[in-house]
XYZ file of C-alpha atoms in Angstrom:
500
model
C -37.987 -21.175 0.915
C -35.395 -19.074 -0.925
C -31.969 -18.181 0.372
C -32.335 -14.399 0.273
C -31.492 -12.565 3.498
C -32.143 -8.904 4.328
C -29.639 -7.272 6.680
C -30.668 -4.039 8.376
C -27.655 -2.082 9.644
C -28.753 0.910 11.693
C -25.677 3.009 12.500
C -24.836 6.307 14.112
C -24.834 8.384 10.951
C -26.913 6.301 8.533
C -29.241 3.377 8.051
C -28.520 0.832 5.349
C -30.252 -2.269 4.076
C -28.444 -4.982 2.162
C -30.008 -7.917 0.330
C -27.834 -11.027 0.139
C -28.476 -13.750 -2.391
C -28.534 -17.531 -1.823
C -24.743 -17.565 -2.360
C -24.349 -15.139 0.597
C -23.131 -12.343 -1.702
C -24.674 -8.841 -1.615
C -26.896 -8.096 -4.595
C -28.525 -4.806 -3.602
C -27.974 -2.039 -1.069
C -29.560 1.223 -0.076
C -28.330 3.735 2.450
C -29.713 6.912 3.933
C -27.987 9.358 6.242
C -29.735 10.277 9.465
C -29.387 13.548 11.313
C -27.797 14.062 14.688
C -28.710 16.909 16.997
C -26.527 18.507 19.656
C -28.881 20.413 21.991
C -26.102 21.256 24.460
C -22.375 20.769 24.713
C -21.677 17.050 25.042
C -25.263 16.059 24.205
C -26.008 13.921 21.135
C -29.524 12.853 20.125
C -31.345 11.052 17.318
C -34.949 11.310 16.200
C -36.149 7.717 16.594
C -38.998 8.295 14.150
C -36.472 9.383 11.523
C -34.470 6.208 12.220
C -37.593 4.074 11.803
C -38.596 5.781 8.568
C -35.064 5.398 7.176
C -35.016 1.670 7.958
C -38.338 1.052 6.210
C -37.355 3.175 3.213
C -33.919 1.621 2.700
C -35.285 -1.904 3.149
C -38.012 -1.349 0.553
C -35.533 0.198 -1.885
C -32.994 -2.606 -1.437
C -35.660 -5.236 -2.091
C -36.781 -3.383 -5.210
C -33.214 -3.058 -6.485
C -32.679 -6.775 -5.905
C -35.759 -7.495 -8.007
C -37.363 -9.608 -5.293
C -40.398 -9.358 -3.068
C -40.769 -9.794 0.661
C -42.043 -13.366 0.262
C -38.675 -14.270 -1.314
C -36.758 -13.308 1.839
C -36.036 -16.156 4.216
C -34.964 -13.986 7.155
C -34.051 -10.536 8.420
C -31.033 -9.821 10.594
C -30.713 -6.518 12.460
C -27.486 -4.938 13.670
C -27.282 -1.580 15.369
C -25.389 1.154 17.144
C -25.359 -0.383 20.580
C -25.588 1.883 23.620
C -27.957 4.385 21.985
C -31.325 3.955 23.703
C -34.841 5.319 23.962
C -38.135 4.912 25.786
C -41.490 4.648 24.029
C -45.171 4.235 24.842
C -46.297 0.622 24.986
C -49.686 1.449 23.484
C -48.529 3.560 20.516
C -44.790 2.963 19.960
C -44.290 6.739 20.179
C -40.932 7.757 21.719
C -41.290 10.013 24.748
C -37.918 11.675 24.125
C -35.267 11.656 21.383
C -32.927 8.672 21.471
C -29.799 9.450 23.490
C -26.754 8.443 21.445
C -23.825 6.407 22.732
C -21.550 9.446 22.300
C -23.672 11.545 24.674
C -21.966 12.728 27.891
C -24.876 14.370 29.759
C -24.948 11.764 32.525
C -21.349 12.318 33.636
C -22.592 13.797 36.930
C -24.871 10.832 37.588
C -21.945 8.475 37.024
C -19.828 10.449 39.474
C -22.552 10.157 42.132
C -22.718 6.381 41.618
C -18.921 6.203 41.797
C -18.894 8.185 45.044
C -21.513 5.804 46.432
C -19.173 2.881 45.758
C -21.008 1.228 42.850
C -18.084 1.225 40.411
C -16.545 -2.146 41.404
C -19.955 -3.863 41.545
C -20.872 -2.636 38.063
C -17.532 -3.695 36.605
C -17.660 -7.126 38.243
C -21.174 -7.956 37.029
C -21.236 -6.243 33.636
C -17.576 -6.091 32.600
C -18.143 -2.388 31.860
C -16.864 0.804 33.405
C -19.069 3.377 35.070
C -19.387 5.845 32.211
C -22.049 7.901 30.375
C -21.265 5.820 27.265
C -23.522 2.990 28.414
C -27.311 2.916 28.381
C -28.399 2.709 32.029
C -27.822 6.332 33.074
C -29.371 7.495 29.785
C -32.562 5.563 30.558
C -32.668 6.965 34.089
C -32.128 10.499 32.758
C -35.154 10.246 30.461
C -37.288 8.897 33.311
C -36.214 11.791 35.511
C -36.549 14.548 32.919
C -39.775 13.748 31.060
C -42.882 14.667 33.055
C -44.671 11.606 34.394
C -42.256 9.164 32.796
C -41.043 7.410 35.922
C -44.567 6.799 37.199
C -45.693 5.580 33.777
C -42.702 3.228 33.605
C -43.446 1.747 37.008
C -47.053 1.208 35.884
C -45.930 -0.738 32.810
C -47.029 1.901 30.307
C -43.569 2.436 28.832
C -40.907 0.253 27.255
C -37.229 0.868 26.664
C -34.469 -0.586 24.604
C -31.512 -0.084 22.366
C -32.181 0.561 18.671
C -32.449 -3.145 17.792
C -35.235 -3.543 20.334
C -37.140 -0.537 19.066
C -36.879 -1.674 15.436
C -38.000 -5.194 16.322
C -40.967 -3.782 18.234
C -41.965 -1.577 15.316
C -41.392 -4.201 12.617
C -43.518 -6.752 14.473
C -46.275 -4.244 15.199
C -45.580 -4.364 18.924
C -45.741 -8.148 19.139
C -42.126 -8.645 20.244
C -40.190 -6.691 22.882
C -36.801 -8.385 22.825
C -33.081 -7.858 22.458
C -30.084 -10.146 22.201
C -27.314 -10.854 24.684
C -24.754 -8.612 22.964
C -26.918 -5.501 23.131
C -28.088 -6.320 26.644
C -24.467 -6.597 27.739
C -23.898 -2.930 26.853
C -26.574 -1.441 29.091
C -24.821 -1.764 32.503
C -27.942 -3.606 33.679
C -27.052 -7.139 32.520
C -24.954 -9.626 34.489
C -22.740 -11.205 31.817
C -21.784 -14.048 34.177
C -25.381 -15.103 34.824
C -26.775 -13.884 31.479
C -29.712 -12.025 32.983
C -30.965 -8.621 34.044
C -29.695 -7.963 37.559
C -31.913 -6.586 40.320
C -28.999 -5.012 42.187
C -27.941 -3.116 39.083
C -31.521 -2.095 38.317
C -31.746 -0.672 41.819
C -28.471 1.216 41.543
C -29.475 2.882 38.277
C -33.148 3.238 39.283
C -34.486 1.495 36.169
C -37.810 -0.386 36.592
C -37.671 -3.988 35.376
C -41.036 -3.522 33.620
C -39.284 -1.365 30.989
C -36.853 -4.042 29.876
C -37.031 -6.445 26.912
C -36.614 -10.201 26.925
C -33.015 -11.256 26.211
C -32.482 -13.941 23.556
C -29.554 -15.565 21.756
C -28.116 -13.615 18.817
C -29.723 -16.086 16.410
C -33.265 -16.776 17.579
C -36.944 -16.279 16.776
C -37.677 -12.560 17.027
C -41.108 -12.778 15.432
C -42.227 -11.655 11.993
C -42.642 -8.293 10.355
C -46.117 -6.938 9.857
C -47.077 -7.592 6.232
C -47.929 -3.934 5.652
C -44.290 -2.873 5.963
C -42.874 -4.813 2.999
C -45.822 -6.578 1.387
C -45.531 -9.887 3.233
C -44.391 -11.171 6.599
C -40.654 -11.798 6.955
C -39.156 -13.727 9.884
C -36.640 -11.819 12.022
C -34.023 -14.393 12.946
C -30.982 -12.497 14.275
C -30.028 -9.454 16.326
C -26.494 -8.390 17.231
C -24.789 -5.189 18.287
C -22.704 -3.749 15.490
C -19.255 -4.614 16.832
C -20.201 -8.168 17.749
C -21.820 -8.615 14.345
C -18.548 -7.457 12.776
C -16.621 -9.978 14.911
C -18.755 -12.677 13.300
C -18.590 -11.069 9.866
C -14.788 -11.144 10.109
C -14.996 -14.842 11.086
C -13.112 -14.264 14.343
C -14.535 -17.401 15.943
C -11.383 -18.635 17.695
C -9.908 -17.238 20.934
C -7.118 -14.793 20.184
C -8.546 -13.538 16.886
C -8.870 -9.762 16.484
C -10.970 -7.424 14.390
C -11.226 -3.653 14.195
C -14.171 -1.787 12.690
C -13.708 1.781 11.486
C -17.015 3.567 11.350
C -18.035 6.653 13.286
C -15.833 5.313 16.058
C -13.275 2.521 16.094
C -13.838 -0.703 17.979
C -11.208 -3.381 18.459
C -12.648 -6.688 19.659
C -10.660 -9.734 20.779
C -12.341 -13.143 21.023
C -11.570 -14.623 24.464
C -13.654 -17.809 24.139
C -15.542 -18.984 27.195
C -13.373 -16.923 29.553
C -14.264 -13.479 30.884
C -10.947 -11.619 30.756
C -10.797 -8.857 33.351
C -8.821 -5.854 32.179
C -6.370 -3.914 34.291
C -6.196 -1.295 31.522
C -9.771 -0.070 31.462
C -10.822 -2.220 28.526
C -14.271 -3.783 28.515
C -15.151 -7.403 29.190
C -18.252 -8.083 27.150
C -20.300 -10.751 25.392
C -18.950 -11.501 21.913
C -21.969 -13.589 20.952
C -24.387 -16.109 22.429
C -25.553 -19.017 20.294
C -27.567 -22.065 21.337
C -27.323 -20.857 24.917
C -23.508 -20.850 24.907
C -21.752 -17.545 25.556
C -18.516 -16.492 23.888
C -16.835 -13.530 25.549
C -14.659 -10.749 24.200
C -12.322 -7.978 25.282
C -13.104 -4.645 23.668
C -11.526 -1.258 23.288
C -13.683 1.618 22.066
C -12.520 4.792 20.333
C -15.164 7.477 20.043
C -13.776 9.298 16.997
C -12.558 7.531 13.852
C -14.667 8.281 10.771
C -16.283 11.024 12.827
C -12.947 12.862 12.889
C -12.926 12.835 9.090
C -16.511 14.127 9.146
C -15.254 16.970 11.342
C -12.831 17.984 8.598
C -15.676 17.870 6.086
C -18.663 19.239 7.977
C -17.233 21.580 10.614
C -13.979 22.861 9.127
C -15.208 22.393 5.530
C -11.658 21.594 4.424
C -12.805 18.712 2.217
C -15.956 17.916 0.284
C -15.857 14.140 0.606
C -14.317 11.796 3.170
C -12.349 9.849 0.579
C -10.271 12.949 -0.231
C -8.262 12.504 2.958
C -6.069 9.656 1.717
C -4.978 11.604 -1.377
C -4.305 14.705 0.702
C -2.408 12.749 3.347
C -0.153 11.371 0.622
C 0.727 14.962 -0.333
C 1.541 16.065 3.231
C 4.975 17.463 4.014
C 6.952 14.737 5.774
C 8.732 17.385 7.858
C 5.461 18.554 9.413
C 5.021 16.604 12.642
C 1.344 17.285 13.358
C -0.721 15.248 15.835
C -4.491 15.454 16.297
C -6.052 14.086 19.482
C -9.743 13.833 18.445
C -11.247 13.934 21.934
C -14.308 15.854 20.753
C -16.595 13.900 23.094
C -13.924 12.705 25.524
C -11.390 9.913 25.204
C -12.463 6.273 25.179
C -10.325 3.269 26.037
C -7.888 2.936 27.649
C -8.240 6.455 29.113
C -12.008 6.816 29.646
C -11.858 10.532 30.299
C -15.205 12.237 29.698
C -13.777 15.711 30.245
C -11.019 15.549 27.621
C -11.505 17.643 24.500
C -9.782 17.700 21.119
C -6.370 19.226 20.548
C -3.844 19.662 17.741
C -0.084 19.664 18.361
C 2.855 20.613 16.174
C 1.197 23.312 14.074
C 3.534 25.491 12.032
C 3.063 28.202 9.458
C 3.398 25.503 6.820
C 0.587 23.329 8.173
C -2.256 23.007 5.697
C -5.151 20.811 4.635
C -2.867 17.933 3.618
C -1.103 17.845 6.978
C -4.374 18.023 8.910
C -5.790 15.200 6.786
C -2.747 13.077 7.515
C -2.903 13.843 11.252
C -6.605 12.931 11.301
C -6.063 9.539 9.661
C -2.987 8.843 11.785
C -4.927 9.628 14.962
C -7.092 6.585 14.245
C -3.970 4.440 13.845
C -2.405 5.650 17.089
C -5.621 5.124 19.031
C -5.810 1.593 17.655
C -2.289 0.939 18.886
C -3.253 2.268 22.333
C -5.952 -0.407 22.447
C -3.688 -3.236 21.288
C -0.989 -2.257 23.764
C -3.584 -2.479 26.537
C -4.897 -5.819 25.275
C -1.371 -7.212 25.107
C -0.976 -6.750 28.852
C -4.435 -8.095 29.713
C -4.608 -11.217 27.578
C -2.399 -14.309 27.999
C -1.672 -14.455 24.264
C 0.641 -11.879 22.684
C -1.566 -9.748 20.465
C 1.300 -7.405 19.519
C 2.085 -8.129 15.916
C -0.985 -10.324 15.508
C -2.893 -10.065 12.241
C -5.717 -7.542 12.514
C -8.832 -7.930 10.372
C -10.414 -4.601 9.470
C -13.704 -3.379 8.054
C -15.857 -0.273 7.990
C -15.812 2.797 5.784
C -12.351 4.049 6.734
C -10.840 0.634 6.017
C -11.419 1.401 2.334
C -8.595 3.961 2.408
C -5.371 2.336 1.219
C -3.350 5.179 2.712
C -4.967 4.809 6.139
C -4.573 1.025 6.204
C -0.898 1.220 5.210
C -0.415 3.830 7.927
C -2.117 1.455 10.358
C 0.204 -1.399 9.415
C 3.204 0.923 9.856
C 1.941 2.189 13.220
C 1.252 -1.272 14.638
C 4.032 -3.223 12.963
C 1.336 -5.771 12.113
C -0.268 -7.278 9.029
C -3.652 -5.728 8.265
C -6.250 -7.829 6.442
C -9.065 -5.934 4.785
C -12.318 -7.852 4.612
C -13.837 -8.806 1.264
C -16.786 -6.747 2.429
C -16.391 -3.382 4.125
C -19.876 -4.070 5.442
C -18.711 -6.860 7.752
C -21.248 -5.743 10.355
C -24.182 -6.388 8.033
C -22.511 -9.525 6.690
C -22.157 -10.942 10.206
C -25.804 -10.507 11.152
C -26.874 -11.803 7.727
C -24.795 -14.941 8.334
C -26.537 -15.409 11.693
C -30.000 -14.930 10.199
C -29.330 -17.135 7.174
C -27.963 -19.962 9.305
C -30.834 -19.683 11.787
C -33.369 -19.822 8.937
C -31.668 -22.942 7.592
C -30.868 -21.467 4.176
C -27.167 -20.662 4.690
C -24.278 -22.784 6.049
C -23.407 -22.762 9.732
C -20.910 -20.239 11.084
C -17.972 -22.671 11.138
C -18.370 -23.288 7.404
C -18.737 -19.548 6.903
C -15.480 -18.933 8.819
C -13.595 -21.578 6.846
C -14.441 -19.774 3.611
C -13.412 -16.284 4.830
C -10.758 -14.576 2.670
C -9.038 -11.210 2.836
C -9.562 -8.819 -0.046
C -6.164 -7.204 0.488
C -3.356 -7.308 3.043
C -1.060 -4.478 4.144
C 2.388 -5.187 5.621
C 4.454 -2.683 7.620
C 7.276 -0.885 5.828
C 8.269 1.682 8.471
C 11.492 1.107 10.386
C 11.271 0.273 14.077
C 12.966 3.447 15.348
C 10.684 5.772 13.386
C 7.619 3.795 14.479
C 8.686 4.180 18.115
C 9.446 7.903 17.703
C 6.040 8.688 16.226
C 4.238 6.755 18.914
C 6.174 8.572 21.651
C 5.043 11.876 20.170
C 1.453 10.648 20.105
C 1.621 9.573 23.745
C 2.987 13.004 24.662
C 0.101 14.676 22.817
C -2.452 12.555 24.688
C -0.765 13.266 28.020
C -0.932 17.004 27.335
C -4.606 16.725 26.388
C -5.400 14.893 29.611
C -3.397 17.427 31.611
C -5.389 20.267 30.089
C -8.654 18.455 30.881
C -7.608 18.203 34.531
C -7.124 21.975 34.776
C -10.018 23.619 36.593
């Protein structure tokens, strides 16, 4: 058996496939953007068939670019956008409705009804999550209630549901395996993270039939084999992990107290808390970091909805830039006297605010404000939101995470300007991963180790090195002043959202 591993990374805006060689280094990659649709205000959907086609296409192209065939691949690992979910026909694999994306807010009303009925504390205690449209359970219930005949078909066992990892596994194995891993299950609001199982009380609250749900396995496990027709030979699927947990592993944050932040469409800061479930008093999420050999490692997570997506807004909606990587150069040219703050609450504010009704706002505009200043404010908004999360974590976790080294990855981490701004904002050292694709790297490490062709995770962690570090060079008073202005901007945004 060779040591090649194929990592499938299915994200919010694109699907990518990366082939890693026996030395665990990437040798070929292919990526394809996927479309998002916005049928109504606050609604975000994906065409699951388009996702499936993009995964097959990018995987085939990556294998061809690597100059290898399917029989040379020891294992596949799949990582995915987590809370995005769909329902499909058991007999055909055909989705009955577009996938509802994690950013979607359509089930706000359903969450409010559950909150009024007193389910909030129960959900938080069992799942570690807040009652919010972000998570999968109300999305699943919405599809069952809004597609003719769906609820009856689900109760009769004719339908299956899952997050994107589950759907891809089902399709890749030709319907032989309906399974997920503990990290993805922990993001549905249906999974008791203390007992590591689907919970009947939660299923009843959200009105989700158990017959829909996949089997829950460890992150590294036997998830079957691909149908030979897809790639020319069967390939074992040996790892699944939600994108942020895969990045935690890819950043080698295997010890309690270690932190990583991934900057993709959103921003997700994850803190390893070991075998302890840390309950947040600041509306952060207690979640499963990973589960291996039946042992669960927990994490504390803060989620920001808009990071790279805010840059996409500059490009696609305002058409101020042609490419995302222009923002760093423009930000460098911004007038230092322009004190502009963007609160990118385009689909609400995530942690620690969790306000679904908030919408984006810009403060400090003057006649001199231009593209450079807006670019700077957009990149800085990601930095300030990251600090919001770390401030919350610092009061929830017994270790002092203020000033702790933060390991970063994701597309936006490639911007030197943004990462220096992040170091200045936090007053912390920022370590950029050798691979911006730490999410794919993490699930590849799981799959390679499970297949027995790569070293175990502890050896992997011992060999982790930063590509570049950024140290703060902003004085303490100016750092504090800027953050006060940011907090004032957020407070004004929340105040506006509360106005009837």
